[in-house]
PDB file of C-alpha atoms in Angstrom:
ATOM      1  CA  MET A   5     -22.234  47.854  22.110  1.00  0.00           C
ATOM      2  CA  MET A   6     -20.208  49.758  19.564  1.00  0.00           C
ATOM      3  CA  THR A   7     -16.949  48.479  18.154  1.00  0.00           C
ATOM      4  CA  ASN A   8     -14.054  50.644  17.034  1.00  0.00           C
ATOM      5  CA  ALA A   9     -15.035  50.150  13.392  1.00  0.00           C
ATOM      6  CA  GLN A  10     -18.479  51.604  14.062  1.00  0.00           C
ATOM      7  CA  ILE A  11     -17.235  54.793  15.671  1.00  0.00           C
ATOM      8  CA  THR A  12     -17.186  57.960  13.570  1.00  0.00           C
ATOM      9  CA  TYR A  13     -15.382  60.758  15.345  1.00  0.00           C
ATOM     10  CA  PRO A  14     -16.419  64.388  14.833  1.00  0.00           C
ATOM     11  CA  VAL A  15     -13.678  66.715  13.675  1.00  0.00           C
ATOM     12  CA  GLY A  16     -11.482  67.623  16.631  1.00  0.00           C
ATOM     13  CA  SER A  17     -13.088  65.033  18.874  1.00  0.00           C
ATOM     14  CA  THR A  18     -11.257  63.231  21.649  1.00  0.00           C
ATOM     15  CA  ASP A  19     -11.707  59.519  22.351  1.00  0.00           C
ATOM     16  CA  TRP A  20     -14.966  60.182  24.232  1.00  0.00           C
ATOM     17  CA  MET A  21     -16.869  57.386  22.485  1.00  0.00           C
ATOM     18  CA  LEU A  22     -14.220  54.855  23.433  1.00  0.00           C
ATOM     19  CA  LEU A  23     -14.408  56.095  27.001  1.00  0.00           C
ATOM     20  CA  LEU A  24     -18.182  55.733  26.972  1.00  0.00           C
ATOM     21  CA  ALA A  25     -17.926  52.156  25.750  1.00  0.00           C
ATOM     22  CA  ARG A  26     -15.096  51.280  28.141  1.00  0.00           C
ATOM     23  CA  HIS A  27     -16.940  52.564  31.186  1.00  0.00           C
ATOM     24  CA  ALA A  28     -20.378  51.207  30.277  1.00  0.00           C
ATOM     25  CA  SER A  29     -20.458  48.750  33.184  1.00  0.00           C
ATOM     26  CA  GLY A  30     -18.749  51.159  35.542  1.00  0.00           C
ATOM     27  CA  THR A  31     -21.231  53.985  35.107  1.00  0.00           C
ATOM     28  CA  ARG A  32     -24.048  52.105  36.759  1.00  0.00           C
ATOM     29  CA  ILE A  33     -25.259  53.906  39.857  1.00  0.00           C
ATOM     30  CA  ARG A  34     -26.368  51.995  42.916  1.00  0.00           C
ATOM     31  CA  PRO A  35     -28.763  53.231  45.594  1.00  0.00           C
ATOM     32  CA  SER A  36     -27.273  54.036  48.982  1.00  0.00           C
ATOM     33  CA  PRO A  37     -27.258  52.087  51.130  1.00  0.00           C
ATOM     34  CA  LEU A  38     -28.063  49.238  48.746  1.00  0.00           C
ATOM     35  CA  ALA A  39     -29.007  46.764  51.486  1.00  0.00           C
ATOM     36  CA  VAL A  40     -31.689  49.091  52.861  1.00  0.00           C
ATOM     37  CA  PHE A  41     -33.109  49.678  49.397  1.00  0.00           C
ATOM     38  CA  LEU A  42     -33.203  45.969  48.589  1.00  0.00           C
ATOM     39  CA  GLY A  43     -34.859  45.311  51.915  1.00  0.00           C
ATOM     40  CA  GLY A  44     -37.523  47.910  51.200  1.00  0.00           C
ATOM     41  CA  VAL A  45     -38.392  46.376  47.848  1.00  0.00           C
ATOM     42  CA  GLY A  46     -38.422  42.910  49.401  1.00  0.00           C
ATOM     43  CA  ARG A  47     -40.793  43.992  52.166  1.00  0.00           C
ATOM     44  CA  LEU A  48     -43.182  45.533  49.656  1.00  0.00           C
ATOM     45  CA  LEU A  49     -43.259  42.346  47.600  1.00  0.00           C
ATOM     46  CA  HIS A  50     -43.766  40.238  50.731  1.00  0.00           C
ATOM     47  CA  LEU A  51     -46.654  42.512  51.740  1.00  0.00           C
ATOM     48  CA  MET A  52     -48.337  41.998  48.389  1.00  0.00           C
ATOM     49  CA  VAL A  53     -48.042  38.215  48.694  1.00  0.00           C
ATOM     50  CA  SER A  54     -49.458  38.378  52.231  1.00  0.00           C
ATOM     51  CA  GLU A  55     -52.389  40.518  51.108  1.00  0.00           C
ATOM     52  CA  LYS A  56     -53.186  38.091  48.294  1.00  0.00           C
ATOM     53  CA  SER A  57     -53.083  35.131  50.683  1.00  0.00           C
ATOM     54  CA  SER A  58     -55.119  36.744  53.465  1.00  0.00           C
ATOM     55  CA  SER A  59     -57.915  37.792  51.100  1.00  0.00           C
ATOM     56  CA  ASP A  60     -59.089  34.187  50.732  1.00  0.00           C
ATOM     57  CA  PRO A  61     -57.634  31.717  53.289  1.00  0.00           C
ATOM     58  CA  ILE A  62     -59.177  28.660  51.631  1.00  0.00           C
ATOM     59  CA  ALA A  63     -58.024  29.586  48.156  1.00  0.00           C
ATOM     60  CA  SER A  64     -54.625  30.629  49.473  1.00  0.00           C
ATOM     61  CA  THR A  65     -54.093  27.181  50.981  1.00  0.00           C
ATOM     62  CA  ALA A  66     -54.972  25.487  47.701  1.00  0.00           C
ATOM     63  CA  ASP A  67     -52.855  27.892  45.660  1.00  0.00           C
ATOM     64  CA  ALA A  68     -49.879  28.088  48.021  1.00  0.00           C
ATOM     65  CA  THR A  69     -47.635  26.116  45.690  1.00  0.00           C
ATOM     66  CA  MET A  70     -48.614  28.196  42.674  1.00  0.00           C
ATOM     67  CA  GLN A  71     -47.967  31.403  44.602  1.00  0.00           C
ATOM     68  CA  ARG A  72     -44.531  30.207  45.663  1.00  0.00           C
ATOM     69  CA  GLU A  73     -43.690  29.286  42.081  1.00  0.00           C
ATOM     70  CA  PHE A  74     -44.984  32.647  40.865  1.00  0.00           C
ATOM     71  CA  MET A  75     -42.900  34.521  43.425  1.00  0.00           C
ATOM     72  CA  GLN A  76     -39.825  32.429  42.681  1.00  0.00           C
ATOM     73  CA  ARG A  77     -40.173  33.106  38.957  1.00  0.00           C
ATOM     74  CA  PHE A  78     -40.483  36.825  39.639  1.00  0.00           C
ATOM     75  CA  GLN A  79     -37.418  36.763  41.867  1.00  0.00           C
ATOM     76  CA  ASP A  80     -35.395  34.826  39.299  1.00  0.00           C
ATOM     77  CA  MET A  81     -36.357  36.914  36.273  1.00  0.00           C
ATOM     78  CA  ILE A  82     -37.027  40.455  37.519  1.00  0.00           C
ATOM     79  CA  VAL A  83     -35.280  41.092  40.847  1.00  0.00           C
ATOM     80  CA  PRO A  84     -31.743  40.593  39.398  1.00  0.00           C
ATOM     81  CA  HIS A  85     -32.329  43.717  37.303  1.00  0.00           C
ATOM     82  CA  LEU A  86     -32.846  45.995  40.308  1.00  0.00           C
ATOM     83  CA  ASP A  87     -29.477  47.706  39.780  1.00  0.00           C
ATOM     84  CA  ALA A  88     -30.210  48.343  36.110  1.00  0.00           C
ATOM     85  CA  ALA A  89     -33.680  49.668  36.920  1.00  0.00           C
ATOM     86  CA  TYR A  90     -32.290  52.066  39.510  1.00  0.00           C
ATOM     87  CA  ASN A  91     -29.554  53.158  37.109  1.00  0.00           C
ATOM     88  CA  PHE A  92     -32.170  53.998  34.462  1.00  0.00           C
ATOM     89  CA  ALA A  93     -34.432  55.813  36.930  1.00  0.00           C
ATOM     90  CA  ARG A  94     -31.497  57.759  38.348  1.00  0.00           C
ATOM     91  CA  PHE A  95     -30.440  59.053  34.949  1.00  0.00           C
ATOM     92  CA  LEU A  96     -34.025  59.914  33.982  1.00  0.00           C
ATOM     93  CA  SER A  97     -34.914  61.705  37.219  1.00  0.00           C
ATOM     94  CA  ARG A  98     -31.470  63.073  38.134  1.00  0.00           C
ATOM     95  CA  ASP A  99     -32.646  62.659  41.720  1.00  0.00           C
ATOM     96  CA  ALA A 100     -31.319  59.846  43.930  1.00  0.00           C
ATOM     97  CA  ASP A 101     -34.246  59.809  46.371  1.00  0.00           C
ATOM     98  CA  ALA A 102     -36.848  60.006  43.616  1.00  0.00           C
ATOM     99  CA  ALA A 103     -35.128  57.176  41.736  1.00  0.00           C
ATOM    100  CA  GLN A 104     -35.612  54.875  44.731  1.00  0.00           C
ATOM    101  CA  ASP A 105     -39.308  55.828  44.939  1.00  0.00           C
ATOM    102  CA  ILE A 106     -39.719  55.277  41.206  1.00  0.00           C
ATOM    103  CA  VAL A 107     -38.069  51.853  41.270  1.00  0.00           C
ATOM    104  CA  GLN A 108     -40.090  50.678  44.270  1.00  0.00           C
ATOM    105  CA  GLU A 109     -43.293  51.686  42.479  1.00  0.00           C
ATOM    106  CA  ALA A 110     -42.052  50.043  39.281  1.00  0.00           C
ATOM    107  CA  PHE A 111     -41.342  46.757  41.065  1.00  0.00           C
ATOM    108  CA  LEU A 112     -44.797  46.760  42.614  1.00  0.00           C
ATOM    109  CA  ARG A 113     -46.351  47.339  39.205  1.00  0.00           C
ATOM    110  CA  ALA A 114     -44.133  44.666  37.696  1.00  0.00           C
ATOM    111  CA  TYR A 115     -45.256  42.178  40.339  1.00  0.00           C
ATOM    112  CA  ARG A 116     -48.934  43.028  39.904  1.00  0.00           C
ATOM    113  CA  ASN A 117     -48.654  42.662  36.125  1.00  0.00           C
ATOM    114  CA  PHE A 118     -46.131  39.848  35.928  1.00  0.00           C
ATOM    115  CA  GLU A 119     -48.765  37.502  34.520  1.00  0.00           C
ATOM    116  CA  THR A 120     -48.869  39.725  31.420  1.00  0.00           C
ATOM    117  CA  TYR A 121     -45.159  39.188  30.760  1.00  0.00           C
ATOM    118  CA  ARG A 122     -44.893  37.192  27.546  1.00  0.00           C
ATOM    119  CA  GLY A 123     -41.198  36.450  27.370  1.00  0.00           C
ATOM    120  CA  GLY A 124     -38.280  38.297  25.852  1.00  0.00           C
ATOM    121  CA  ASP A 125     -35.698  40.263  27.786  1.00  0.00           C
ATOM    122  CA  PRO A 126     -37.195  40.858  31.264  1.00  0.00           C
ATOM    123  CA  ARG A 127     -34.872  43.819  31.705  1.00  0.00           C
ATOM    124  CA  ALA A 128     -36.437  45.617  28.725  1.00  0.00           C
ATOM    125  CA  TRP A 129     -39.927  44.825  30.050  1.00  0.00           C
ATOM    126  CA  LEU A 130     -38.976  46.271  33.437  1.00  0.00           C
ATOM    127  CA  PHE A 131     -37.393  49.373  31.881  1.00  0.00           C
ATOM    128  CA  ALA A 132     -40.673  50.217  30.147  1.00  0.00           C
ATOM    129  CA  ILE A 133     -42.421  50.133  33.527  1.00  0.00           C
ATOM    130  CA  VAL A 134     -39.692  52.237  35.151  1.00  0.00           C
ATOM    131  CA  ARG A 135     -40.017  54.798  32.376  1.00  0.00           C
ATOM    132  CA  ASN A 136     -43.784  55.020  32.839  1.00  0.00           C
ATOM    133  CA  CYS A 137     -43.381  55.413  36.601  1.00  0.00           C
ATOM    134  CA  CYS A 138     -40.859  58.175  36.035  1.00  0.00           C
ATOM    135  CA  HIS A 139     -43.334  60.034  33.827  1.00  0.00           C
ATOM    136  CA  VAL A 140     -46.045  59.682  36.472  1.00  0.00           C
ATOM    137  CA  TRP A 141     -43.656  60.965  39.131  1.00  0.00           C
ATOM    138  CA  ARG A 142     -42.813  63.980  36.997  1.00  0.00           C
ATOM    139  CA  LYS A 143     -46.469  64.780  36.280  1.00  0.00           C
ATOM    140  CA  GLN A 144     -47.249  64.645  39.984  1.00  0.00           C
ATOM    141  CA  ASP A 145     -44.505  67.214  40.570  1.00  0.00           C
ATOM    142  CA  ARG A 146     -42.715  65.112  43.147  1.00  0.00           C
ATOM    143  CA  ARG A 147     -39.410  66.834  42.560  1.00  0.00           C
ATOM    144  CA  LYS A 148     -40.271  69.972  44.553  1.00  0.00           C
ATOM    145  CA  ALA A 149     -37.094  71.267  46.200  1.00  0.00           C
ATOM    146  CA  ARG A 150     -35.119  68.293  44.885  1.00  0.00           C
ATOM    147  CA  PHE A 151     -35.616  69.452  41.286  1.00  0.00           C
ATOM    148  CA  GLU A 152     -32.601  68.615  39.120  1.00  0.00           C
ATOM    149  CA  GLN A 153     -30.473  67.508  42.073  1.00  0.00           C
ATOM    150  CA  PRO A 154     -26.810  67.637  40.978  1.00  0.00           C
ATOM    151  CA  MET A 155     -24.826  64.413  40.901  1.00  0.00           C
ATOM    152  CA  GLY A 156     -22.135  65.554  43.343  1.00  0.00           C
ATOM    153  CA  ASN A 157     -20.588  68.874  44.271  1.00  0.00           C
ATOM    154  CA  ASP A 158     -18.967  69.320  40.863  1.00  0.00           C
ATOM    155  CA  GLY A 159     -21.758  67.718  38.867  1.00  0.00           C
ATOM    156  CA  TYR A 160     -20.267  64.277  39.387  1.00  0.00           C
ATOM    157  CA  ALA A 161     -21.770  61.473  41.450  1.00  0.00           C
ATOM    158  CA  ASP A 162     -20.285  61.283  44.909  1.00  0.00           C
ATOM    159  CA  PRO A 163     -18.909  57.764  45.486  1.00  0.00           C
ATOM    160  CA  ASP A 164     -19.263  58.273  49.232  1.00  0.00           C
ATOM    161  CA  GLU A 165     -23.020  58.613  48.704  1.00  0.00           C
ATOM    162  CA  GLY A 166     -23.267  55.200  47.100  1.00  0.00           C
ATOM    163  CA  GLY A 167     -23.140  56.519  43.560  1.00  0.00           C
ATOM    164  CA  GLU A 168     -20.391  54.330  42.216  1.00  0.00           C
ATOM    165  CA  TYR A 169     -20.599  50.812  40.884  1.00  0.00           C
ATOM    166  CA  GLN A 170     -16.929  49.919  40.608  1.00  0.00           C
ATOM    167  CA  ILE A 171     -15.406  46.843  39.035  1.00  0.00           C
ATOM    168  CA  ALA A 172     -11.730  46.979  39.943  1.00  0.00           C
ATOM    169  CA  SER A 173      -9.018  44.707  38.652  1.00  0.00           C
ATOM    170  CA  GLU A 174      -6.446  43.233  41.002  1.00  0.00           C
ATOM    171  CA  GLU A 175      -3.810  44.458  38.559  1.00  0.00           C
ATOM    172  CA  ASP A 176      -4.940  48.081  38.746  1.00  0.00           C
ATOM    173  CA  SER A 177      -2.504  50.470  40.338  1.00  0.00           C
ATOM    174  CA  PRO A 178      -3.817  53.221  42.634  1.00  0.00           C
ATOM    175  CA  GLU A 179      -3.169  55.723  39.836  1.00  0.00           C
ATOM    176  CA  THR A 180      -5.098  53.641  37.293  1.00  0.00           C
ATOM    177  CA  GLU A 181      -7.982  53.194  39.707  1.00  0.00           C
ATOM    178  CA  THR A 182      -8.126  56.946  40.361  1.00  0.00           C
ATOM    179  CA  ILE A 183      -8.171  57.716  36.639  1.00  0.00           C
ATOM    180  CA  ARG A 184     -10.902  55.141  35.978  1.00  0.00           C
ATOM    181  CA  ARG A 185     -13.074  56.481  38.777  1.00  0.00           C
ATOM    182  CA  SER A 186     -12.629  60.052  37.568  1.00  0.00           C
ATOM    183  CA  GLU A 187     -13.534  59.106  34.000  1.00  0.00           C
ATOM    184  CA  GLN A 188     -16.620  57.187  35.123  1.00  0.00           C
ATOM    185  CA  GLN A 189     -17.799  60.161  37.140  1.00  0.00           C
ATOM    186  CA  ARG A 190     -17.270  62.460  34.179  1.00  0.00           C
ATOM    187  CA  VAL A 191     -19.173  60.133  31.833  1.00  0.00           C
ATOM    188  CA  ARG A 192     -22.129  60.126  34.236  1.00  0.00           C
ATOM    189  CA  ALA A 193     -21.941  63.886  34.664  1.00  0.00           C
ATOM    190  CA  VAL A 194     -21.936  64.552  30.922  1.00  0.00           C
ATOM    191  CA  ILE A 195     -24.857  62.178  30.320  1.00  0.00           C
ATOM    192  CA  SER A 196     -26.836  63.770  33.153  1.00  0.00           C
ATOM    193  CA  ARG A 197     -26.580  67.189  31.484  1.00  0.00           C
ATOM    194  CA  LEU A 198     -28.222  66.023  28.260  1.00  0.00           C
ATOM    195  CA  PRO A 199     -31.985  66.427  27.586  1.00  0.00           C
ATOM    196  CA  GLU A 200     -34.099  63.545  28.876  1.00  0.00           C
ATOM    197  CA  ALA A 201     -34.769  62.033  25.444  1.00  0.00           C
ATOM    198  CA  MET A 202     -31.031  61.952  24.764  1.00  0.00           C
ATOM    199  CA  ARG A 203     -30.203  60.605  28.239  1.00  0.00           C
ATOM    200  CA  GLU A 204     -32.583  57.685  28.075  1.00  0.00           C
ATOM    201  CA  ILE A 205     -31.567  56.588  24.584  1.00  0.00           C
ATOM    202  CA  LEU A 206     -27.867  56.791  25.466  1.00  0.00           C
ATOM    203  CA  VAL A 207     -28.287  54.856  28.712  1.00  0.00           C
ATOM    204  CA  LEU A 208     -30.402  52.140  27.110  1.00  0.00           C
ATOM    205  CA  ARG A 209     -28.075  51.613  24.165  1.00  0.00           C
ATOM    206  CA  GLU A 210     -24.563  52.409  25.383  1.00  0.00           C
ATOM    207  CA  LEU A 211     -24.747  51.532  29.085  1.00  0.00           C
ATOM    208  CA  GLU A 212     -27.368  48.752  29.064  1.00  0.00           C
ATOM    209  CA  ASP A 213     -26.541  47.468  25.553  1.00  0.00           C
ATOM    210  CA  LEU A 214     -30.159  46.957  24.467  1.00  0.00           C
ATOM    211  CA  SER A 215     -31.044  46.397  20.821  1.00  0.00           C
ATOM    212  CA  TYR A 216     -32.767  49.000  18.656  1.00  0.00           C
ATOM    213  CA  ARG A 217     -35.925  46.898  18.694  1.00  0.00           C
ATOM    214  CA  GLN A 218     -35.932  46.631  22.488  1.00  0.00           C
ATOM    215  CA  ILE A 219     -35.408  50.375  22.850  1.00  0.00           C
ATOM    216  CA  ALA A 220     -38.191  51.049  20.351  1.00  0.00           C
ATOM    217  CA  GLU A 221     -40.566  48.977  22.472  1.00  0.00           C
ATOM    218  CA  ILE A 222     -39.490  50.700  25.687  1.00  0.00           C
ATOM    219  CA  ILE A 223     -39.911  54.266  24.411  1.00  0.00           C
ATOM    220  CA  ASP A 224     -42.837  53.351  22.119  1.00  0.00           C
ATOM    221  CA  ALA A 225     -41.256  54.735  18.950  1.00  0.00           C
ATOM    222  CA  PRO A 226     -40.299  53.395  15.499  1.00  0.00           C
ATOM    223  CA  ILE A 227     -36.834  51.882  15.110  1.00  0.00           C
ATOM    224  CA  GLY A 228     -35.951  54.672  12.682  1.00  0.00           C
ATOM    225  CA  THR A 229     -36.671  57.220  15.403  1.00  0.00           C
ATOM    226  CA  VAL A 230     -34.481  55.282  17.811  1.00  0.00           C
ATOM    227  CA  MET A 231     -31.585  55.288  15.358  1.00  0.00           C
ATOM    228  CA  SER A 232     -31.824  58.994  14.546  1.00  0.00           C
ATOM    229  CA  ARG A 233     -32.243  59.936  18.202  1.00  0.00           C
ATOM    230  CA  LEU A 234     -29.270  57.793  19.179  1.00  0.00           C
ATOM    231  CA  ALA A 235     -27.122  59.456  16.510  1.00  0.00           C
ATOM    232  CA  ARG A 236     -28.060  62.848  17.917  1.00  0.00           C
ATOM    233  CA  ALA A 237     -27.448  61.690  21.499  1.00  0.00           C
ATOM    234  CA  ARG A 238     -23.975  60.436  20.583  1.00  0.00           C
ATOM    235  CA  ARG A 239     -23.216  63.726  18.869  1.00  0.00           C
ATOM    236  CA  ASP A 240     -24.494  65.749  21.839  1.00  0.00           C
ATOM    237  CA  PHE A 241     -22.494  63.621  24.252  1.00  0.00           C
ATOM    238  CA  GLY A 242     -19.361  64.085  22.161  1.00  0.00           C
ATOM    239  CA  GLU A 243     -19.785  67.847  22.030  1.00  0.00           C
ATOM    240  CA  ALA A 244     -20.431  68.023  25.775  1.00  0.00           C
ATOM    241  CA  TRP A 245     -17.445  65.778  26.483  1.00  0.00           C
ATOM    242  CA  ASP A 246     -15.132  67.927  24.365  1.00  0.00           C
ATOM    243  CA  ALA A 247     -16.473  71.089  25.991  1.00  0.00           C
ATOM    244  CA  CYS A 248     -15.796  69.582  29.419  1.00  0.00           C
ATOM    245  CA  ASN A 249     -12.221  68.760  28.437  1.00  0.00           C
ATOM    246  CA  LYS A 250     -11.620  72.230  27.014  1.00  0.00           C
ATOM    247  CA  SER A 251     -13.039  73.832  30.150  1.00  0.00           C
ATOM    248  CA  GLU A 252     -10.729  71.810  32.398  1.00  0.00           C
ATOM    249  CA  THR A 253      -7.735  72.543  30.165  1.00  0.00           C
ATOM    250  CA  ALA A 254      -8.471  76.266  30.195  1.00  0.00           C
ATOM    251  CA  GLY A 255      -8.910  76.216  33.969  1.00  0.00           C
TER     252      GLY A 255
END
């Protein structure tokens, strides 16, 4: 995550980069309703375990302990990143329903290929799968009428639709809470308007705080490309943020 010393402001810029850093954790988007979504993923994983066991009753009895350990390891290492995976898919697809489909498919693929996981940050490993699933979804033209679904009536995510992941402080006043929520919605809205390559690099670095090397592995690009693309994404975000502020001031 950037520090104040690392921030270079464009001429005439507002404090948009500080806002982006401050609201990194608050811009995560959760599926709605979350319990239903979690249950759906859980049922799919349970089905896969059942299918593996029923295919060979004798072997399944002998390997029951290994299967339980395998499932427990998957639950401990991968399932906690469900929110982050959905957040990434939501920003890539800009479609809430599609993001849930993408993440469910990604978790199934992750489970099927978990034996190939060789360590490192499991979140980065999962993000690479989510990204691939998103590309498959796009190629199959699953968007149809949901193409480029806006994130709320004014381009912002609607908190009543489960879009907001809010970490509130007990010391926050109602006015402070309202301002924070508004800023988080605006950050999401500005990011969602950027081209996909800029969105994904900004989300991975600024919101998920992944390293350049991790991002390079996820998007399958050299670290130099990651750095140059991130610089452009930050610039584009800053210009879009300033334009948004000017538009609201003029209105």
